[in-house]
């Protein structure tokens, strides 16, 4: 093979290294062929076959003569004769007796092979080849722009440069014939090379460009499929597939080639199933065909107005169709229904331990729900505490007073004047009556004069409690202060009343 150490990762480059095919044991080349004669010893008088198969860009493979008997292995780069002169570089894809079988398969005789292999590619050949391949991308975009300027109904999909930069092949797709003579003139002026235009089909374009199919694997036409067979919608009908063009079409826009892979198996199974199935005439009425399981050879029927489907064997359906042709009615199909066992789901034990805790897909949702419930409970508790604090702070000041308690502020302000006078030492002090000396001996003289109430200074209404509460005093401290202030106010009132009842000094 190309290099025996590729599969182990040592030696040259690892398997599938994208090294332009220098690793021939797999991955680098498309359309590769396994040389199953490489490990066999040939007879002593065996003369190797002189023709070698060389692979170029895309899926192009050609045969070349090895007249100098150069020892070649699959995957090596060689310099070969170009189709119109010069030289080209390609990979060895097949050697030995397998080339003879390949030539018979392609119906190519030995006389038709005229081009020969010059030598194994040198470093200078590889450098020129890499430089030519680097020009392909830019050249393709310039050619597309020229085609758009000329308004040609064509799509240039790929460009293949010869290794010596003397010729370029342009691959394009079009619905019909295109007159590109003017295009070739302009491209020859801009690129200064010989130009060849080659029209290809949609399938060949997909095979050259490659891609990923709906199955998740690389396209068959770009990896191993070489012959394109026609695919018809009858292949989908035989396999009971829905005739949906979006599902049946591949990357190329045509029907998928894989529809033909299992077609022969379906055709063999359909031999035991009747072709044209009509309504079955039974004693319970006409039974209509619903679906067919081709490999289990079971057909489902249903009566009009009944949603349940009745499974019947295909052989029995043939007998009932023969009875109906003879003018006889078959018994009720429910009596001949096939009992289909429900599929048994076997739980396979896991061969590993779940140490991460990934046993439930909704475990994160459950945690978030628990956290949300805790947050809701905490919010409810906090709201209750806030309501209690608000109720305790309502009679304290004006800031915390509600709309119902604002009407009682003037009455409460008159009672809290003395509190304000104590809490504000700089405020005006109320005038108090001086007590008169009492007569120790004798009864108290009666004074017929009306009692003159000593005018009291108007006490300012001070919002002391509200300020205290606003400054962050605890509700318990404010309660104790209110009680002490009320007791002091009561004592002062009693003293004032006593002084007013006493007679004035003579």
Short mmCIF file of C-alpha atoms in Angstrom, two decimals:
data_model
loop_
_atom_site.label_atom_id
_atom_site.label_comp_id
_atom_site.label_asym_id
_atom_site.label_seq_id
_atom_site.Cartn_x
_atom_site.Cartn_y
_atom_site.Cartn_z
CA UNK A 1 0.00 0.00 0.00
CA UNK A 2 0.98 3.68 -0.04
CA UNK A 3 2.69 3.77 3.36
CA UNK A 4 2.18 1.07 5.93
CA UNK A 5 2.57 3.34 8.93
CA UNK A 6 -0.42 5.59 8.09
CA UNK A 7 -2.88 3.51 10.08
CA UNK A 8 -0.78 3.80 13.24
CA UNK A 9 -0.11 7.52 12.92
CA UNK A 10 3.68 7.19 12.62
CA UNK A 11 6.09 7.45 9.75
CA UNK A 12 4.69 9.97 7.27
CA UNK A 13 1.21 11.37 7.85
CA UNK A 14 -1.85 10.00 9.70
CA UNK A 15 -4.76 8.30 7.99
CA UNK A 16 -7.10 10.76 6.27
CA UNK A 17 -4.63 13.64 6.60
CA UNK A 18 -5.89 15.60 3.55
CA UNK A 19 -2.38 15.57 2.16
CA UNK A 20 -3.63 15.55 -1.46
CA UNK A 21 -3.73 11.76 -1.59
CA UNK A 22 -0.19 10.91 -0.53
CA UNK A 23 -1.64 8.50 2.03
CA UNK A 24 -3.24 5.72 0.02
CA UNK A 25 -4.55 3.56 2.86
CA UNK A 26 -7.82 5.44 3.17
CA UNK A 27 -9.49 8.77 3.61
CA UNK A 28 -7.35 10.90 1.30
CA UNK A 29 -8.59 9.56 -2.04
CA UNK A 30 -12.10 9.23 -3.40
CA UNK A 31 -13.10 6.37 -5.65
CA UNK A 32 -10.22 4.34 -4.24
CA UNK A 33 -9.90 0.59 -4.91
CA UNK A 34 -8.42 -1.91 -2.47
CA UNK A 35 -5.60 -3.97 -3.95
CA UNK A 36 -6.44 -7.39 -2.57
CA UNK A 37 -3.50 -8.97 -4.50
CA UNK A 38 -0.84 -6.85 -2.80
CA UNK A 39 -0.03 -9.45 -0.09
CA UNK A 40 0.09 -12.42 -2.49
CA UNK A 41 3.34 -13.76 -3.89
CA UNK A 42 3.42 -13.86 -7.67
CA UNK A 43 5.07 -16.70 -9.64
CA UNK A 44 8.77 -16.40 -10.36
CA UNK A 45 8.30 -16.08 -14.12
CA UNK A 46 5.50 -13.49 -13.73
CA UNK A 47 5.81 -10.29 -15.75
CA UNK A 48 3.92 -7.36 -14.24
CA UNK A 49 1.20 -5.75 -16.29
CA UNK A 50 2.57 -2.63 -17.95
CA UNK A 51 -0.60 -0.52 -17.71
CA UNK A 52 -1.23 1.56 -14.58
CA UNK A 53 -4.36 3.45 -13.57
CA UNK A 54 -3.78 7.09 -12.55
CA UNK A 55 -6.33 9.24 -10.73
CA UNK A 56 -6.62 13.01 -11.17
CA UNK A 57 -8.79 15.73 -9.66
CA UNK A 58 -12.39 14.71 -9.21
CA UNK A 59 -13.26 11.16 -10.23
CA UNK A 60 -11.24 11.23 -13.47
CA UNK A 61 -9.14 8.09 -13.94
CA UNK A 62 -7.04 7.20 -16.96
CA UNK A 63 -4.71 4.38 -18.04
CA UNK A 64 -0.99 4.96 -18.78
CA UNK A 65 1.82 2.72 -20.01
CA UNK A 66 4.70 1.95 -17.67
CA UNK A 67 7.26 1.13 -20.32
CA UNK A 68 10.26 1.75 -18.04
CA UNK A 69 8.93 -0.73 -15.42
CA UNK A 70 9.08 1.85 -12.64
CA UNK A 71 8.16 0.34 -9.27
CA UNK A 72 4.98 2.13 -8.21
CA UNK A 73 2.72 1.81 -5.19
CA UNK A 74 -0.83 3.00 -4.71
CA UNK A 75 -0.95 6.62 -3.61
CA UNK A 76 2.34 7.78 -5.09
CA UNK A 77 2.59 10.95 -7.18
CA UNK A 78 3.81 10.44 -10.75
CA UNK A 79 4.42 12.72 -13.73
CA UNK A 80 2.56 11.51 -16.83
CA UNK A 81 2.07 12.64 -20.39
CA UNK A 82 -0.56 15.30 -20.89
CA UNK A 83 -3.52 14.89 -23.24
CA UNK A 84 -2.29 17.68 -25.56
CA UNK A 85 1.40 17.75 -24.71
CA UNK A 86 3.30 18.82 -21.65
CA UNK A 87 3.02 16.85 -18.43
CA UNK A 88 0.51 16.35 -15.65
CA UNK A 89 0.72 14.99 -12.10
CA UNK A 90 -1.62 12.38 -10.62
CA UNK A 91 -1.89 9.63 -8.04
CA UNK A 92 -1.44 5.94 -8.68
CA UNK A 93 -4.83 4.33 -8.00
CA UNK A 94 -4.31 0.76 -9.25
CA UNK A 95 -1.44 -1.46 -10.41
CA UNK A 96 -0.88 -5.06 -11.49
CA UNK A 97 -3.46 -7.56 -12.61
CA UNK A 98 -6.34 -5.54 -11.16
CA UNK A 99 -5.74 -2.97 -13.93
CA UNK A 100 -6.39 -5.67 -16.52
CA UNK A 101 -9.76 -6.44 -14.87
CA UNK A 102 -10.57 -2.74 -14.70
CA UNK A 103 -9.85 -2.32 -18.42
CA UNK A 104 -12.25 -5.17 -19.24
CA UNK A 105 -14.89 -3.56 -17.07
CA UNK A 106 -14.54 -0.26 -18.91
CA UNK A 107 -14.25 -2.01 -22.26
CA UNK A 108 -10.84 -0.52 -23.00
CA UNK A 109 -8.37 -2.48 -25.12
CA UNK A 110 -4.59 -2.38 -24.76
CA UNK A 111 -4.19 -0.69 -28.15
CA UNK A 112 -6.21 2.32 -26.99
CA UNK A 113 -3.68 3.10 -24.22
CA UNK A 114 -1.02 5.36 -25.79
CA UNK A 115 0.07 7.84 -23.13
CA UNK A 116 2.91 6.84 -20.83
CA UNK A 117 4.34 7.54 -17.39
CA UNK A 118 7.46 9.74 -17.38
CA UNK A 119 8.78 9.40 -13.82
CA UNK A 120 7.94 9.64 -10.17
CA UNK A 121 7.06 13.23 -9.33
CA UNK A 122 10.04 15.27 -8.13
CA UNK A 123 9.94 18.23 -5.76
CA UNK A 124 9.95 20.67 -8.68
CA UNK A 125 7.00 18.85 -10.25
CA UNK A 126 5.04 18.95 -7.01
CA UNK A 127 5.72 22.68 -6.54
CA UNK A 128 4.47 23.49 -10.04
CA UNK A 129 1.44 21.27 -9.49
CA UNK A 130 0.56 22.97 -6.18
CA UNK A 131 0.97 26.41 -7.78
CA UNK A 132 -1.38 25.42 -10.61
CA UNK A 133 -3.98 24.09 -8.15
CA UNK A 134 -3.81 27.35 -6.20
CA UNK A 135 -4.90 29.31 -9.29
CA UNK A 136 -8.09 27.30 -9.84
CA UNK A 137 -10.31 29.10 -7.32
CA UNK A 138 -9.55 32.60 -8.60
CA UNK A 139 -9.82 31.51 -12.23
CA UNK A 140 -13.26 29.97 -11.66
CA UNK A 141 -14.66 33.18 -10.15
CA UNK A 142 -13.29 35.30 -12.98
CA UNK A 143 -14.81 32.94 -15.55
CA UNK A 144 -18.18 33.12 -13.78
CA UNK A 145 -18.07 36.91 -13.93
CA UNK A 146 -17.30 36.84 -17.67
CA UNK A 147 -20.22 34.44 -18.26
CA UNK A 148 -22.57 36.76 -16.35
CA UNK A 149 -21.44 39.76 -18.40
CA UNK A 150 -22.27 37.85 -21.58
CA UNK A 151 -25.60 36.68 -20.09
CA UNK A 152 -24.96 33.02 -20.80
CA UNK A 153 -27.34 30.48 -19.25
CA UNK A 154 -24.61 28.28 -17.78
CA UNK A 155 -22.98 27.57 -14.43
CA UNK A 156 -19.21 27.02 -14.22
CA UNK A 157 -18.80 24.61 -11.31
CA UNK A 158 -15.12 23.61 -11.39
CA UNK A 159 -11.75 24.26 -13.07
CA UNK A 160 -8.94 21.72 -13.50
CA UNK A 161 -5.47 23.06 -14.30
CA UNK A 162 -2.77 20.93 -15.88
CA UNK A 163 0.38 20.68 -13.75
CA UNK A 164 2.53 22.67 -16.20
CA UNK A 165 -0.05 25.55 -16.37
CA UNK A 166 -0.49 25.23 -20.11
CA UNK A 167 -4.11 24.10 -20.18
CA UNK A 168 -7.27 24.47 -18.08
CA UNK A 169 -10.50 22.48 -18.33
CA UNK A 170 -13.71 24.28 -17.33
CA UNK A 171 -16.63 22.08 -16.22
CA UNK A 172 -20.09 23.63 -16.51
CA UNK A 173 -23.76 22.66 -16.30
CA UNK A 174 -26.57 24.00 -18.46
CA UNK A 175 -30.11 23.07 -19.42
CA UNK A 176 -29.35 23.09 -23.13
CA UNK A 177 -26.69 24.02 -25.65
CA UNK A 178 -24.70 27.18 -24.97
CA UNK A 179 -22.81 29.26 -27.51
CA UNK A 180 -19.64 30.09 -25.55
CA UNK A 181 -17.33 31.07 -28.42
CA UNK A 182 -17.19 34.68 -27.27
CA UNK A 183 -16.57 33.50 -23.72
CA UNK A 184 -13.58 31.39 -24.77
CA UNK A 185 -12.03 34.39 -26.56
CA UNK A 186 -12.27 36.59 -23.48
CA UNK A 187 -10.98 33.86 -21.16
CA UNK A 188 -8.01 33.18 -23.45
CA UNK A 189 -7.13 36.89 -23.42
CA UNK A 190 -7.31 37.15 -19.63
CA UNK A 191 -5.77 33.80 -18.61
CA UNK A 192 -3.25 33.25 -21.47
CA UNK A 193 -3.75 29.46 -21.52
CA UNK A 194 -5.43 26.83 -23.64
CA UNK A 195 -9.05 26.36 -22.65
CA UNK A 196 -11.31 23.34 -22.86
CA UNK A 197 -15.03 23.54 -22.05
CA UNK A 198 -16.73 20.33 -20.87
CA UNK A 199 -20.42 20.03 -20.08
CA UNK A 200 -21.41 17.65 -17.28
CA UNK A 201 -24.71 16.63 -15.69
CA UNK A 202 -26.10 17.45 -12.28
CA UNK A 203 -25.02 14.11 -10.83
CA UNK A 204 -21.45 14.50 -12.09
CA UNK A 205 -21.32 18.00 -10.62
CA UNK A 206 -22.38 16.73 -7.21
CA UNK A 207 -19.77 13.97 -7.47
CA UNK A 208 -17.00 16.48 -8.23
CA UNK A 209 -17.95 19.00 -5.54
CA UNK A 210 -18.94 16.48 -2.84
CA UNK A 211 -21.20 17.08 0.15
CA UNK A 212 -23.21 15.49 2.95
CA UNK A 213 -26.43 13.64 2.20
CA UNK A 214 -29.63 13.50 4.22
CA UNK A 215 -28.37 10.26 5.81
CA UNK A 216 -25.48 12.16 7.42
CA UNK A 217 -22.76 10.51 5.33
CA UNK A 218 -20.71 11.70 2.36
CA UNK A 219 -22.35 11.50 -1.02
CA UNK A 220 -22.08 8.11 -2.70
CA UNK A 221 -21.23 9.69 -6.06
CA UNK A 222 -18.18 11.41 -4.54
CA UNK A 223 -16.85 8.43 -2.57
CA UNK A 224 -17.42 5.13 -4.39
CA UNK A 225 -20.23 5.29 -6.97
CA UNK A 226 -18.94 5.47 -10.55
CA UNK A 227 -21.86 4.38 -12.74
CA UNK A 228 -25.05 6.44 -12.59
CA UNK A 229 -28.18 4.41 -13.26
CA UNK A 230 -31.52 6.00 -14.01
CA UNK A 231 -33.83 6.35 -11.01
CA UNK A 232 -37.61 6.53 -11.54
CA UNK A 233 -40.51 7.24 -9.22
CA UNK A 234 -41.60 3.60 -9.62
CA UNK A 235 -38.77 2.66 -7.25
CA UNK A 236 -40.38 4.82 -4.55
CA UNK A 237 -43.82 3.33 -5.22
CA UNK A 238 -42.57 -0.25 -4.88
CA UNK A 239 -41.03 0.63 -1.49
CA UNK A 240 -44.23 2.36 -0.25
CA UNK A 241 -42.47 5.74 0.07
CA UNK A 242 -44.30 9.03 -0.02
CA UNK A 243 -43.93 10.73 -3.39
CA UNK A 244 -42.47 13.92 -1.95
CA UNK A 245 -39.85 15.38 -4.25
CA UNK A 246 -38.17 17.27 -1.42
CA UNK A 247 -37.49 14.03 0.45
CA UNK A 248 -36.68 11.88 -2.57
CA UNK A 249 -34.28 14.35 -4.24
CA UNK A 250 -30.59 14.48 -3.44
CA UNK A 251 -28.00 17.28 -3.47
CA UNK A 252 -27.99 17.26 -7.28
CA UNK A 253 -31.75 17.90 -7.50
CA UNK A 254 -32.39 14.48 -9.04
CA UNK A 255 -33.86 11.38 -7.42
CA UNK A 256 -31.53 9.76 -4.91
CA UNK A 257 -29.36 6.95 -6.23
CA UNK A 258 -29.92 4.97 -3.03
CA UNK A 259 -33.53 4.31 -4.08
CA UNK A 260 -32.16 1.58 -6.33
CA UNK A 261 -30.13 -0.16 -3.61
CA UNK A 262 -33.01 -2.13 -2.01
CA UNK A 263 -35.31 -2.18 -5.01
CA UNK A 264 -34.49 -5.78 -5.96
CA UNK A 265 -35.29 -7.02 -2.45
CA UNK A 266 -38.67 -5.28 -2.52
CA UNK A 267 -39.47 -6.70 -5.94
CA UNK A 268 -38.80 -10.24 -4.69
CA UNK A 269 -41.05 -9.71 -1.65
CA UNK A 270 -43.87 -8.23 -3.75
CA UNK A 271 -44.26 -11.48 -5.72
CA UNK A 272 -46.41 -12.97 -2.91
CA UNK A 273 -48.64 -9.88 -2.63
CA UNK A 274 -51.50 -9.21 -5.10
CA UNK A 275 -50.88 -6.37 -7.52
CA UNK A 276 -54.28 -4.71 -7.85
CA UNK A 277 -56.19 -4.84 -4.60
CA UNK A 278 -59.88 -4.01 -4.82
CA UNK A 279 -62.47 -3.77 -2.07
CA UNK A 280 -63.13 -7.16 -0.54
CA UNK A 281 -66.81 -8.23 -0.48
CA UNK A 282 -67.60 -9.84 2.88
CA UNK A 283 -70.73 -10.63 4.90
CA UNK A 284 -70.15 -7.53 7.04
CA UNK A 285 -69.80 -5.29 3.97
CA UNK A 286 -67.03 -4.06 1.73
CA UNK A 287 -63.57 -3.91 3.29
CA UNK A 288 -61.19 -1.26 1.97
CA UNK A 289 -57.44 -1.72 1.75
CA UNK A 290 -55.40 0.66 3.94
CA UNK A 291 -51.75 -0.40 3.96
CA UNK A 292 -49.39 -3.33 3.38
CA UNK A 293 -46.36 -4.62 5.25
CA UNK A 294 -44.32 -6.08 2.41
CA UNK A 295 -41.80 -8.15 4.37
CA UNK A 296 -44.27 -9.46 6.99
CA UNK A 297 -46.80 -10.12 4.19
CA UNK A 298 -49.69 -8.65 6.16
CA UNK A 299 -52.37 -6.37 4.73
CA UNK A 300 -54.69 -4.08 6.69
CA UNK A 301 -58.38 -3.52 5.81
CA UNK A 302 -61.17 -1.48 7.40
CA UNK A 303 -64.98 -1.33 7.08
CA UNK A 304 -66.87 1.84 6.34
CA UNK A 305 -67.57 3.77 9.52
CA UNK A 306 -65.14 1.67 11.54
CA UNK A 307 -61.82 3.22 12.53
CA UNK A 308 -60.16 -0.07 13.52
CA UNK A 309 -57.91 -1.70 10.94
CA UNK A 310 -58.00 -5.47 10.55
CA UNK A 311 -54.69 -7.26 9.70
CA UNK A 312 -55.06 -10.17 7.25
CA UNK A 313 -52.41 -12.37 5.69
CA UNK A 314 -51.61 -11.79 2.03
CA UNK A 315 -52.32 -15.44 1.12
CA UNK A 316 -55.80 -15.21 2.63
CA UNK A 317 -56.44 -11.98 0.70
CA UNK A 318 -55.72 -13.82 -2.54
CA UNK A 319 -58.27 -16.50 -1.60
CA UNK A 320 -60.93 -13.90 -0.78
CA UNK A 321 -60.32 -12.13 -4.12
CA UNK A 322 -60.82 -15.46 -5.90
CA UNK A 323 -64.09 -16.04 -3.99
CA UNK A 324 -65.34 -12.57 -4.95
CA UNK A 325 -64.61 -13.25 -8.61
CA UNK A 326 -66.69 -16.44 -8.31
CA UNK A 327 -69.58 -14.41 -6.84
CA UNK A 328 -69.17 -15.55 -3.24
CA UNK A 329 -68.89 -13.44 -0.16
CA UNK A 330 -66.17 -14.02 2.39
CA UNK A 331 -66.87 -14.19 6.14
CA UNK A 332 -66.25 -11.25 8.40
CA UNK A 333 -62.56 -10.31 8.38
CA UNK A 334 -62.56 -9.77 12.13
CA UNK A 335 -62.86 -13.52 12.56
CA UNK A 336 -59.73 -14.07 10.46
CA UNK A 337 -57.67 -11.20 11.88
CA UNK A 338 -54.04 -11.91 12.61
CA UNK A 339 -52.97 -11.37 16.19
CA UNK A 340 -49.94 -9.12 16.16
CA UNK A 341 -47.90 -9.26 19.31
CA UNK A 342 -46.91 -5.94 20.80
CA UNK A 343 -43.19 -5.23 20.64
CA UNK A 344 -41.41 -6.09 23.85
CA UNK A 345 -39.07 -3.37 25.04
CA UNK A 346 -36.07 -4.90 26.76
CA UNK A 347 -34.19 -2.56 29.04
CA UNK A 348 -30.49 -3.10 28.61
CA UNK A 349 -28.35 -2.67 31.72
CA UNK A 350 -25.81 0.07 31.41
CA UNK A 351 -22.17 -0.90 31.60
CA UNK A 352 -21.18 2.30 33.39
CA UNK A 353 -22.02 4.09 36.61
CA UNK A 354 -23.75 7.40 36.58
CA UNK A 355 -21.43 9.36 38.85
CA UNK A 356 -22.32 12.79 37.49
CA UNK A 357 -25.97 12.62 38.46
CA UNK A 358 -27.33 12.96 34.94
CA UNK A 359 -30.23 10.61 35.57
CA UNK A 360 -33.02 13.00 34.67
CA UNK A 361 -33.30 15.47 31.83
CA UNK A 362 -35.56 17.71 33.93
CA UNK A 363 -33.35 17.81 37.02
CA UNK A 364 -32.42 21.44 36.41
CA UNK A 365 -36.09 22.39 36.02
CA UNK A 366 -36.93 20.73 39.34
CA UNK A 367 -34.17 22.65 41.10
CA UNK A 368 -35.31 25.92 39.62
CA UNK A 369 -38.89 25.16 40.69
CA UNK A 370 -37.73 24.49 44.26
CA UNK A 371 -35.79 27.73 44.32
CA UNK A 372 -38.78 29.64 42.98
CA UNK A 373 -41.01 28.17 45.70
CA UNK A 374 -38.50 29.15 48.40
CA UNK A 375 -38.28 32.66 46.99
CA UNK A 376 -42.08 32.93 46.98
CA UNK A 377 -42.27 31.82 50.63
CA UNK A 378 -39.55 34.28 51.64
CA UNK A 379 -41.31 37.09 49.80
CA UNK A 380 -44.58 36.28 51.57
CA UNK A 381 -42.87 36.31 54.98
CA UNK A 382 -41.15 39.60 54.23
CA UNK A 383 -44.41 41.18 53.09
CA UNK A 384 -46.13 40.08 56.33
CA UNK A 385 -43.34 41.55 58.46
CA UNK A 386 -43.47 44.79 56.50
CA UNK A 387 -47.23 45.04 57.00
CA UNK A 388 -46.84 44.57 60.77
CA UNK A 389 -44.13 47.23 60.93
CA UNK A 390 -46.29 49.62 58.93
CA UNK A 391 -49.23 49.08 61.33
CA UNK A 392 -47.00 49.88 64.30
CA UNK A 393 -45.59 52.99 62.67
CA UNK A 394 -48.92 54.52 61.55
CA UNK A 395 -49.81 56.50 64.79
CA UNK A 396 -46.26 57.79 65.19
CA UNK A 397 -45.99 60.55 62.62
CA UNK A 398 -47.42 62.14 59.55
CA UNK A 399 -45.15 60.39 57.08
CA UNK A 400 -46.39 56.94 57.97
CA UNK A 401 -50.03 58.00 58.47
CA UNK A 402 -52.60 56.58 56.11
CA UNK A 403 -55.41 58.51 54.46
CA UNK A 404 -57.89 57.47 57.21
CA UNK A 405 -55.63 58.66 60.02
CA UNK A 406 -54.80 62.06 58.55
CA UNK A 407 -58.04 63.59 59.85
CA UNK A 408 -56.99 62.78 63.43
CA UNK A 409 -53.68 64.62 63.21
CA UNK A 410 -54.89 67.93 64.70
CA UNK A 411 -56.27 66.17 67.82
CA UNK A 412 -53.16 64.07 68.21
CA UNK A 413 -50.98 67.15 67.69
CA UNK A 414 -52.56 68.95 70.67
CA UNK A 415 -51.79 65.99 72.90
CA UNK A 416 -48.20 65.70 71.70
CA UNK A 417 -47.17 69.33 72.25
CA UNK A 418 -45.53 68.59 75.55
CA UNK A 419 -43.63 65.71 73.97
CA UNK A 420 -42.39 68.06 71.30
CA UNK A 421 -41.35 70.63 73.89
CA UNK A 422 -39.17 68.09 75.65
CA UNK A 423 -37.61 66.64 72.56
CA UNK A 424 -36.81 70.13 71.22
CA UNK A 425 -34.96 72.02 73.95
CA UNK A 426 -34.66 75.19 71.84
CA UNK A 427 -38.44 75.52 71.32
CA UNK A 428 -40.74 77.88 73.35
CA UNK A 429 -41.48 76.66 76.90
CA UNK A 430 -45.10 76.69 78.14
CA UNK A 431 -45.98 79.00 81.06
CA UNK A 432 -46.99 77.22 84.26
CA UNK A 433 -48.87 78.76 87.23
CA UNK A 434 -46.77 79.17 90.41
CA UNK A 435 -48.43 77.36 93.37
CA UNK A 436 -49.61 79.59 96.29
CA UNK A 437 -48.67 78.87 99.92
CA UNK A 438 -51.45 77.06 101.81
CA UNK A 439 -52.86 78.29 105.17
CA UNK A 440 -51.81 75.92 107.82
CA UNK A 441 -54.30 77.06 110.49
CA UNK A 442 -57.94 77.53 109.84
CA UNK A 443 -60.28 76.65 107.09
CA UNK A 444 -59.75 77.74 103.57
CA UNK A 445 -61.42 81.09 102.75
CA UNK A 446 -64.11 80.91 100.20
CA UNK A 447 -63.73 83.14 97.21
CA UNK A 448 -66.96 84.13 95.52
CA UNK A 449 -65.21 85.59 92.54
CA UNK A 450 -65.39 83.59 89.41
CA UNK A 451 -62.39 81.53 88.64
CA UNK A 452 -60.05 83.16 86.23
CA UNK A 453 -58.38 80.62 84.04
CA UNK A 454 -54.81 81.56 83.51
CA UNK A 455 -54.08 81.79 79.85
CA UNK A 456 -51.73 79.16 78.64
CA UNK A 457 -49.27 79.67 75.87
CA UNK A 458 -50.28 78.14 72.65
CA UNK A 459 -48.12 75.08 72.22
CA UNK A 460 -46.73 74.57 68.79
CA UNK A 461 -47.50 71.33 66.99
CA UNK A 462 -44.22 69.59 66.43
CA UNK A 463 -43.79 66.57 64.27
CA UNK A 464 -41.31 65.05 66.63
CA UNK A 465 -42.48 61.51 66.49
CA UNK A 466 -42.44 61.43 62.71
CA UNK A 467 -38.87 62.70 62.66
CA UNK A 468 -37.80 60.17 65.21
CA UNK A 469 -39.39 57.39 63.25
CA UNK A 470 -37.86 58.66 60.04
CA UNK A 471 -34.42 58.67 61.65
CA UNK A 472 -34.64 54.94 62.10
CA UNK A 473 -35.80 54.56 65.75
CA UNK A 474 -37.13 51.13 66.50
CA UNK A 475 -40.88 50.80 67.06
CA UNK A 476 -40.39 49.35 70.58
CA UNK A 477 -38.34 52.36 71.68
CA UNK A 478 -40.94 54.75 70.27
CA UNK A 479 -43.67 52.89 72.20
CA UNK A 480 -41.83 53.24 75.51
CA UNK A 481 -41.21 56.93 74.88
CA UNK A 482 -44.88 57.51 74.12
CA UNK A 483 -45.89 55.86 77.39
CA UNK A 484 -43.45 57.93 79.46
CA UNK A 485 -44.55 61.13 77.78
CA UNK A 486 -48.21 60.34 78.45
CA UNK A 487 -47.51 59.77 82.17
CA UNK A 488 -45.64 63.06 82.45
CA UNK A 489 -48.47 64.91 80.70
CA UNK A 490 -51.02 63.44 83.12
CA UNK A 491 -48.94 64.50 86.16
CA UNK A 492 -48.63 68.03 84.83
CA UNK A 493 -52.36 68.30 84.24
CA UNK A 494 -53.06 67.21 87.80
CA UNK A 495 -50.65 69.80 89.14
CA UNK A 496 -52.22 72.52 87.02
CA UNK A 497 -55.72 71.59 88.17
CA UNK A 498 -54.63 71.74 91.81
CA UNK A 499 -53.17 75.19 91.44
CA UNK A 500 -56.27 76.54 89.78
CA UNK A 501 -58.59 75.28 92.58
CA UNK A 502 -56.46 76.88 95.32
CA UNK A 503 -57.40 80.51 96.48
CA UNK A 504 -55.20 83.29 95.45
CA UNK A 505 -52.89 84.80 98.08
CA UNK A 506 -54.19 87.85 99.85
#
